[in-house]
Coordinates of C-alpha atoms and ligand atoms in Angstrom, one line a residue:
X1 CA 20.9 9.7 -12.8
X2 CA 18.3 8.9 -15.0
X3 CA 16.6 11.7 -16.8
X4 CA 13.3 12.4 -18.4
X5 CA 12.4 15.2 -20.9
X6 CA 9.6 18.1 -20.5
X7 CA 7.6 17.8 -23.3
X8 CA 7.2 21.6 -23.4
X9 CA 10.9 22.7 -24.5
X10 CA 13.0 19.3 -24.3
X11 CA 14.8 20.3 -21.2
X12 CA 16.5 17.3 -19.6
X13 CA 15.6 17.1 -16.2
X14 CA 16.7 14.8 -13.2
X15 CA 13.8 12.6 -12.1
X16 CA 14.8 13.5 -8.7
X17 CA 15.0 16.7 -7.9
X18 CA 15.8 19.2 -4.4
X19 CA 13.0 20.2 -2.3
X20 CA 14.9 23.0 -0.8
X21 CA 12.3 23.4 1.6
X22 CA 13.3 21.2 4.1
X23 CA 16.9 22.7 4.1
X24 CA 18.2 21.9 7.9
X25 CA 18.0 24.6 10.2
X26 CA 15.8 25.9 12.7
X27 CA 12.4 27.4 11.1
X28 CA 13.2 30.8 8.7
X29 CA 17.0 30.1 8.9
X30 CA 18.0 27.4 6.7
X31 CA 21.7 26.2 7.8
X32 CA 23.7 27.9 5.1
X33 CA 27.1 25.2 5.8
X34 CA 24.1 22.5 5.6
X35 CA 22.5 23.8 2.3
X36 CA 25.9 24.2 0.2
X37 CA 26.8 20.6 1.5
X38 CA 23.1 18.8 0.5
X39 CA 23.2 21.2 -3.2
X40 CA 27.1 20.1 -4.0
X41 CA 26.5 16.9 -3.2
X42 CA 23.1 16.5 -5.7
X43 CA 24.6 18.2 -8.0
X44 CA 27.5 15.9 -8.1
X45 CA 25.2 13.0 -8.3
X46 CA 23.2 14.3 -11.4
X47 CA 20.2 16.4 -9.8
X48 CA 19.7 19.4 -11.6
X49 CA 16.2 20.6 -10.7
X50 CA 15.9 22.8 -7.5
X51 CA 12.4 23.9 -6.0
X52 CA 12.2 26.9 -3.8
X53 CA 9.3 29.7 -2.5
X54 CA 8.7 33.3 -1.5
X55 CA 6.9 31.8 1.1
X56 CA 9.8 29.5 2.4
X57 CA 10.9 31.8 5.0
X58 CA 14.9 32.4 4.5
X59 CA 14.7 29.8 1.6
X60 CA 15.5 31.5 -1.6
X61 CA 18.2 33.5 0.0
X62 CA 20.2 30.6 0.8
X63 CA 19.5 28.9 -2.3
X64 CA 20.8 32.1 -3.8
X65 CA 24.0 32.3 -1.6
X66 CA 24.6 28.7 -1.5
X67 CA 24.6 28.6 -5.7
X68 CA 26.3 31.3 -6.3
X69 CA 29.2 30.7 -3.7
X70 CA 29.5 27.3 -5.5
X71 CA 29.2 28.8 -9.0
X72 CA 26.4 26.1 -9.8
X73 CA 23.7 28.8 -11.0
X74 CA 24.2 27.4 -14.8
X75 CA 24.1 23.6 -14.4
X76 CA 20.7 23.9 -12.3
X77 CA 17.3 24.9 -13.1
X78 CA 16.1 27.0 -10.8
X79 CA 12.6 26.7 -10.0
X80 CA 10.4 29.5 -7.6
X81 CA 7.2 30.6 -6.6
X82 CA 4.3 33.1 -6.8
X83 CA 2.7 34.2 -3.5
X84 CA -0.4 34.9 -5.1
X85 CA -2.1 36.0 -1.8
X86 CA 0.1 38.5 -1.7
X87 CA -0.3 40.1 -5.0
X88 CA -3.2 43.0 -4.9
X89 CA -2.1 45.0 -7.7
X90 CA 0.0 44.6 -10.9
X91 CA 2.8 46.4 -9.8
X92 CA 3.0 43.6 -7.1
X93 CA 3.8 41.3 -9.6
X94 CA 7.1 43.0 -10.4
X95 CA 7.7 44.3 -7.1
X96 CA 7.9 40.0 -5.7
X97 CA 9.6 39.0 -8.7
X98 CA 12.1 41.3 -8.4
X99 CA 12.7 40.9 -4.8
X100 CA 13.0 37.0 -6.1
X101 CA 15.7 37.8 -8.4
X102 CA 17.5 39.5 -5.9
X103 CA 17.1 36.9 -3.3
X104 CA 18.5 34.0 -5.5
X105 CA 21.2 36.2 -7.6
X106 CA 20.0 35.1 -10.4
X107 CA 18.9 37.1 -13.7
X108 CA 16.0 34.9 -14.1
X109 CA 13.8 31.6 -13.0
X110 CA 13.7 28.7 -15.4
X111 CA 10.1 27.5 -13.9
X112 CA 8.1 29.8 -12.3
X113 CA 4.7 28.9 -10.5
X114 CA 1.9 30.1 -8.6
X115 CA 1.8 28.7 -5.6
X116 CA -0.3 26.5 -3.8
X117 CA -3.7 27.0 -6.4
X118 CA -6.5 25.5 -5.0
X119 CA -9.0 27.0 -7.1
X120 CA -10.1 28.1 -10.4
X121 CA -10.8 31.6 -9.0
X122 CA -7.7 32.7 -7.8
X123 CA -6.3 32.3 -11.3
X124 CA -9.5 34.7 -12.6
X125 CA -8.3 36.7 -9.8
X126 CA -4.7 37.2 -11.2
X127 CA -6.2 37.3 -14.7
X128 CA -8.2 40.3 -14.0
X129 CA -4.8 42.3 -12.0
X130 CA -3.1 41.5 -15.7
X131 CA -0.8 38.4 -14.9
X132 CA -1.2 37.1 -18.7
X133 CA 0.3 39.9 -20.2
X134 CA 3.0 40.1 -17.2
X135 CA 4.1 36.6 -17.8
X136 CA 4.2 37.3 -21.4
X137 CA 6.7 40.2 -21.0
X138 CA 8.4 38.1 -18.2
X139 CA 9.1 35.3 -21.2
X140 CA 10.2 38.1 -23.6
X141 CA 12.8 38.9 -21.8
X142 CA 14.0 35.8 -20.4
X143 CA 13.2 36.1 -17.3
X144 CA 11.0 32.9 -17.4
X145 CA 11.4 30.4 -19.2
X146 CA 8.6 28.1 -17.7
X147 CA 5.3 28.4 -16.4
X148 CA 3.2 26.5 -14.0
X149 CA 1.2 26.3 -10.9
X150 CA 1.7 24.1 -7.9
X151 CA -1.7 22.3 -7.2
X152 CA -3.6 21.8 -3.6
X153 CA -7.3 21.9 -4.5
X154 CA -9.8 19.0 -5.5
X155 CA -9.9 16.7 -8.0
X156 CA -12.9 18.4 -9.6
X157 CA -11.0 22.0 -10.1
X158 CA -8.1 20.2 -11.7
X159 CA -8.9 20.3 -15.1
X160 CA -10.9 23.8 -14.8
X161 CA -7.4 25.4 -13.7
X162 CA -5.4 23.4 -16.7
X163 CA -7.3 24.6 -19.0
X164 CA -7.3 28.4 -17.9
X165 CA -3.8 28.3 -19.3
X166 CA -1.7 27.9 -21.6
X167 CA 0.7 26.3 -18.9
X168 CA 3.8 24.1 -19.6
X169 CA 3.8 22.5 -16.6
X170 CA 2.2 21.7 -13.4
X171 CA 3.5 20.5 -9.8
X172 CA 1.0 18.2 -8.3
X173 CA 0.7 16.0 -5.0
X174 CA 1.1 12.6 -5.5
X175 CA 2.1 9.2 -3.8
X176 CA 0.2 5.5 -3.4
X177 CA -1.8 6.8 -0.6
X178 CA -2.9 9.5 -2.7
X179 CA -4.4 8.5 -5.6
X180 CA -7.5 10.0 -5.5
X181 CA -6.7 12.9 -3.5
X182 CA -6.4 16.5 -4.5
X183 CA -5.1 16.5 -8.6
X184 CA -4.6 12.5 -8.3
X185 CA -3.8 9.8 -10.9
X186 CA -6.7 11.3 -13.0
X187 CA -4.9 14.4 -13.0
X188 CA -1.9 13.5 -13.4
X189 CA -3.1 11.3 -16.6
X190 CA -4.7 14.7 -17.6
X191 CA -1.9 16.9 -17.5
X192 CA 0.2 14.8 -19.4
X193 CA -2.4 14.4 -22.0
X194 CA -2.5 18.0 -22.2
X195 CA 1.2 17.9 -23.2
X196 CA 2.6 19.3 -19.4
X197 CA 5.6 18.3 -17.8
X198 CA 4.5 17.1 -14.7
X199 CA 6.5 17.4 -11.2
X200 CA 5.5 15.8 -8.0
X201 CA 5.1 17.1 -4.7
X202 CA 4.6 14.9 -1.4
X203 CA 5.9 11.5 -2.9
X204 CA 6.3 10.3 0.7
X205 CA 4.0 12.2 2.4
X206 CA 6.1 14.5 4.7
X207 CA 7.9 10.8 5.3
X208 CA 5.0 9.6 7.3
X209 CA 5.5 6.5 3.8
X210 CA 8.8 6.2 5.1
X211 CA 10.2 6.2 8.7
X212 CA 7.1 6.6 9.9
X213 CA 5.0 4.0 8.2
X214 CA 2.6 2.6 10.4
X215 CA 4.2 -0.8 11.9
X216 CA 1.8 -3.0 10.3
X217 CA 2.5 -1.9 6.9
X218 CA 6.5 -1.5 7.6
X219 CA 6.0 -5.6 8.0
X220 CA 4.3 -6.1 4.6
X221 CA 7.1 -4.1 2.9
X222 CA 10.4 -5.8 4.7
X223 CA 8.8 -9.0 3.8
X224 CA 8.6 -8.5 0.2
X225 CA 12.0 -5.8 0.4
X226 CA 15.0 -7.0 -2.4
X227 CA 18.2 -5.4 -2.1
X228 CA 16.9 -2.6 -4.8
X229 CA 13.9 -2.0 -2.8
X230 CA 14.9 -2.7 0.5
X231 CA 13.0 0.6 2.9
X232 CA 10.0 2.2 2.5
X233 CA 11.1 5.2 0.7
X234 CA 12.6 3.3 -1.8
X235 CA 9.1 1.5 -2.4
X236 CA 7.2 5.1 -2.2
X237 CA 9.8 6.9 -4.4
X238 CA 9.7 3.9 -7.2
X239 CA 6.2 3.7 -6.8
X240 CA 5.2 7.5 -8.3
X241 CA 8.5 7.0 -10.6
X242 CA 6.7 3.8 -12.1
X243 CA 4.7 6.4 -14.2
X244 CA 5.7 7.7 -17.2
X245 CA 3.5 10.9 -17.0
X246 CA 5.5 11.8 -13.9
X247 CA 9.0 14.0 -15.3
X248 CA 10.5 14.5 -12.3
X249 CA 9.9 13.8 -7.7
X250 CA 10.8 16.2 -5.4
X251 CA 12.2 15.0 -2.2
X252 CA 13.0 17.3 0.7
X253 CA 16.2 15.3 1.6
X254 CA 18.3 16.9 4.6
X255 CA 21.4 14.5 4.5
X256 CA 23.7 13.4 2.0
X257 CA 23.1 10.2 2.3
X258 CA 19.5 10.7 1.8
X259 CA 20.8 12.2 -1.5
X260 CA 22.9 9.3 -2.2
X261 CA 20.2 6.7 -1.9
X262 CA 17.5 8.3 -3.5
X263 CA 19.8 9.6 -6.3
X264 CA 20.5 5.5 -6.7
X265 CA 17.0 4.7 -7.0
X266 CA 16.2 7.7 -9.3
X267 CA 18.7 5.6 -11.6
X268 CA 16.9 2.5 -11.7
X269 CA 13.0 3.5 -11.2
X270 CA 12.1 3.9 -14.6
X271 CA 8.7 3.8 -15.7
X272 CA 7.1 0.2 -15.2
X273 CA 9.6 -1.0 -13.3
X274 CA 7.8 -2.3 -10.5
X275 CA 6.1 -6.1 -11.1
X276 CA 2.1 -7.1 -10.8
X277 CA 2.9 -8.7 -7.7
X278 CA 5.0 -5.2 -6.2
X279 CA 2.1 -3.6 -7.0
X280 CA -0.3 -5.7 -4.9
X281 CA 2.2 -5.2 -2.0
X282 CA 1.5 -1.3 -2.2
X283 CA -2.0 -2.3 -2.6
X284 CA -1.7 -4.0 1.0
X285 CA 0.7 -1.3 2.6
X286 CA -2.1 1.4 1.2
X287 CA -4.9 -0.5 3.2
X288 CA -2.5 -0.4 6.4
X289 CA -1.9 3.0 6.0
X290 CA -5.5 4.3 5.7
X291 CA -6.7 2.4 9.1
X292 CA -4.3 4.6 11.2
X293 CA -3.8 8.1 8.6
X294 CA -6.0 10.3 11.0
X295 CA -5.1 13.7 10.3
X296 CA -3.7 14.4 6.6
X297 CA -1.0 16.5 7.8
X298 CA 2.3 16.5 5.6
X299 CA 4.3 18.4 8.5
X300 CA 4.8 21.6 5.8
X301 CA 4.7 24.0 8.6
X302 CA 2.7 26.3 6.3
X303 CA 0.2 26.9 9.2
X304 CA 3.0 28.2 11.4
X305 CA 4.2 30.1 13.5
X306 CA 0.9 29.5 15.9
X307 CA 0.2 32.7 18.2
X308 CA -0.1 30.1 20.9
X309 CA 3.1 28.7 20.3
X310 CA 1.3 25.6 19.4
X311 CA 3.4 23.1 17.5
X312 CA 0.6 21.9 14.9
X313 CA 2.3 19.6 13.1
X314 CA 4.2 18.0 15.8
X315 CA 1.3 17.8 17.6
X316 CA -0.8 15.9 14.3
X317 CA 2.6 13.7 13.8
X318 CA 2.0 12.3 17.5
X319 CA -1.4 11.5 17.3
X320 CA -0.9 10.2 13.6
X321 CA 1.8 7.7 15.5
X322 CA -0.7 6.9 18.7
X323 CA -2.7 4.9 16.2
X324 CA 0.5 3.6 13.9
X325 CA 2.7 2.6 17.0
X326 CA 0.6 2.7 19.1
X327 CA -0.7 5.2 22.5
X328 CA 2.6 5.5 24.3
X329 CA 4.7 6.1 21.2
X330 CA 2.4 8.9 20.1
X331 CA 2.6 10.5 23.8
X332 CA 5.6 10.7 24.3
X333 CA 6.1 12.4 21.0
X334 CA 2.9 14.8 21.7
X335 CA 5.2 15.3 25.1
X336 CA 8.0 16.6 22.4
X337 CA 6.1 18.5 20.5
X338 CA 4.2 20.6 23.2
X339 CA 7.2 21.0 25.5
X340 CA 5.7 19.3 28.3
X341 CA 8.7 19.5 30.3
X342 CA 9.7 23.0 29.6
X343 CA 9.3 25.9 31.9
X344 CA 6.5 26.9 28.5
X345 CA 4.8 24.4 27.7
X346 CA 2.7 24.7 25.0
X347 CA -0.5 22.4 25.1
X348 CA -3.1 21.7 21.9
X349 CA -6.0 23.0 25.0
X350 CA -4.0 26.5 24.7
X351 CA -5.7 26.5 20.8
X352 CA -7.7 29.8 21.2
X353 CA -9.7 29.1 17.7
X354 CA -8.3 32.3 16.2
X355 CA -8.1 30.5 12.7
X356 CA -4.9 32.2 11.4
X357 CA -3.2 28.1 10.9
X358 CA -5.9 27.0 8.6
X359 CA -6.3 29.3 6.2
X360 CA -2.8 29.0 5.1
X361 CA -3.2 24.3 4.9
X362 CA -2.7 22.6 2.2
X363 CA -4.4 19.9 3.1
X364 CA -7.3 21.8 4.2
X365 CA -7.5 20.4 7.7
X366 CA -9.4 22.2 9.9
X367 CA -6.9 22.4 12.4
X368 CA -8.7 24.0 15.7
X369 CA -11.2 20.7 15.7
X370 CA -8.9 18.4 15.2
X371 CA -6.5 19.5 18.2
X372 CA -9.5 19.1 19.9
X373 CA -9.6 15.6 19.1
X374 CA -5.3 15.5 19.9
X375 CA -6.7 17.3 23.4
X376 CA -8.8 14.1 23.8
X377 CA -6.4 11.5 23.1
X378 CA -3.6 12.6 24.8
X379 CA -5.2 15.2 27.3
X380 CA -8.1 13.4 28.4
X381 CA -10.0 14.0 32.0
X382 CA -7.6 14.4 34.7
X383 CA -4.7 14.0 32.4
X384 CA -6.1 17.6 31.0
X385 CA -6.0 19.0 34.1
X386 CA -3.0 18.3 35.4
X387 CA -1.1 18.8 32.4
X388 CA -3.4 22.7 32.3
X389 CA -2.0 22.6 36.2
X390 CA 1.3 21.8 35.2
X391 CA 1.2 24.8 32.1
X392 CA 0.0 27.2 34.3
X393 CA 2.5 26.8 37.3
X394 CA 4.3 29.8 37.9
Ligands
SF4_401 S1 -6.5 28.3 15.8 FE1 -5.4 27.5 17.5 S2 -3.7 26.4 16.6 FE2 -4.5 27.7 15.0 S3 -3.2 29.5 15.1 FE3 -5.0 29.9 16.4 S4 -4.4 29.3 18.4 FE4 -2.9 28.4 17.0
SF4_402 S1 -1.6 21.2 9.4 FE1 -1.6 21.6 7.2 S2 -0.4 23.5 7.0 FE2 0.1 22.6 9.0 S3 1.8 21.3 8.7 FE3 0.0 20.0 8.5 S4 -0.4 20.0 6.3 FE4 1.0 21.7 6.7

């Protein structure tokens, strides 16, 4: 495993680390067999970095189980999250934390973020309730050793929320079809300037830079793929590892063998690795991918459950794949995702416009209108009625 060092405290830290929120599992119950099989096994090939949330329902319980029935609590650092929405008063503060501790059996959280910032005010916000003087007292007593923030806002705010802190380090999206999106490679350049260790979140996209690369820029990379960089992921993973501000990827991998390969690359990616002419190659791939990348959507489920029972993601993923594989391929996935052939269907149409998904994306999509646009594509005329017909039999 190759290593690289926070700047902050020294801590040597796998470049690769576990996203534990993609544990198997059906939604809010992670697979507990699953989880202790995917943690020994990246722990026995070197990762030592594992990411978890309050908001990843079941999530830090099973990282909690899963490490302590393995007895691997002291070869990891733990890393958790802040559900800054959720705190209205100081007592809050220690009220999540503590539930946190519990939940992972642990007596304390080597990097602790806020969540999901995607502004400068919600920082004032926690300022004002007293979280400067909290963390202090957190650090004091060793209950955190690091601090940081996990980043979702625009490339504007960035800097404003670095430098509201006194952080050590910051968790940022990043990959090549990202570059100027959200923090981007001008933050990334200018939290490492600042001296932050910084960790990256989304290196392929939710995947849709790996399996699911459109099929024009899946050609360009198998004809320039060498046995070291021989799928997609390998080329997206190498690519954000080819900078040396980056200390460590996170990768939501659900299979040991997704562990094994990425935990081969992670050995070999160092900085600069890739040539001139590998970068032109992502150069090309990038241009692919932005003719068909319709919807942002990273599949991180944080808009769900939908009242409606509407699968949002799967039902972005399909129409994403309607203009990278073209129409049929993206139906019959939106026919997956909505359960066409189900006693319940659940149809994008059913979309009421309550609002409750959106408020909680990421990606700031504004998810009602552009089911409207997945109702059009794959729901369009008498298509729409038949398939309303066919939802409301019974
Ligand atoms: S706006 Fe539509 S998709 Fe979003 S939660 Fe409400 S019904 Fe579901
Ligand atoms: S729509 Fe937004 S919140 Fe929902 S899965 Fe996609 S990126 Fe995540």
């Amino acid at each position: 495993m190759q290593y690289r060092t926070n700047p902050r405290n020294g801590d040597r830290i796998s470049a690769l680390g576990l996203g534990c929120m993609r544990f198997p599992g059906p939604p809010g119950r992670p697979d507990p067999v699953r989880a202790r099989e995917l943690t020994a096994r990246a722990v026995e090939r070197g990762i030592n970095y594992l990411d978890t949330a309050y908001l990843y329902p079941g999530n830090e319980a099973c990282v909690g189980a899963t490490l302590e029935e393995l007895g691997l609590r002291d070869q990891v650092l733990l890393a958790t999250k802040l559900p800054h929405g959720s705190v209205r008063a100081r007592q809050d503060l220690d009220r999540i934390f503590d539930e946190q501790l519990r939940r992972l059996r642990t007596d304390h959280v080597d990097y602790y973020l806020v969540h999901n910032v995607t502004s400068p005010a919600q920082w004032e916000r926690l300022c004002e309730l007293g979280i400067e003087d909290w963390i202090a007292r957190q650090r004091a007593a060793g209950r955190i050793r690091q601090m940081g923030f996990s980043y979702h806002g625009s490339a504007g705010d960035f800097p404003v929320v670095l430098d509201a802190y006194d952080w050590d380090f910051c968790q940022i999206q990043y990959n090549y079809a990202g570059e100027t999106y959200q923090a981007g490679t001008a933050g990334l350049r200018a939290a490492a300037a600042r001296g932050l260790a910084v960790f990256v979140m989304e290196p392929l996209l939710g995947g849709r830079l790996a399996d699911r690369l459109p099929d024009r820029a899946r050609r360009i990379i198998d004809a320039a793929a060498t046995p070291e960089l021989a799928t997609p992921a390998a080329w997206g993973l190498s690519w954000v590892w080819d900078h040396p501000e980056v200390t460590m990827l996170l990768s939501g991998m659900n299979a040991p063998e997704q562990i094994d390969e990425n935990a081969a690359l992670a050995e070999r990616a160092l900085p600069g690795s890739l040539a001139p002419a590998q970068h032109e190659v992502i150069a090309r791939v990038v241009e692919e991918f932005e003719r068909t990348n319709r919807v942002p959507c990273t599949g991180c489920n944080y808009c769900m459950p939908c009242p409606q029972g509407i699968n949002i993601p799967g039902c972005f993923s399909a129409y994403n794949a309607s203009y990278a594989h073209g129409w049929f391929t993206g139906l019959s996935q939106y026919f997956t995702a909505s359960a066409i052939r189900t006693s319940e269907p659940k149809l994008v149409s059913n979309c009421v416009r309550c609002g409750a998904c959106a408020r909680h994306c990421p990606q700031h999509i504004d998810i009602p209108a552009r089911l409207e646009e997945v109702a059009r594509r794959f729901q369009p005329g008498p298509v729409g009625w038949a398939l309303r017909a066919w939802s409301h039999r019974g």
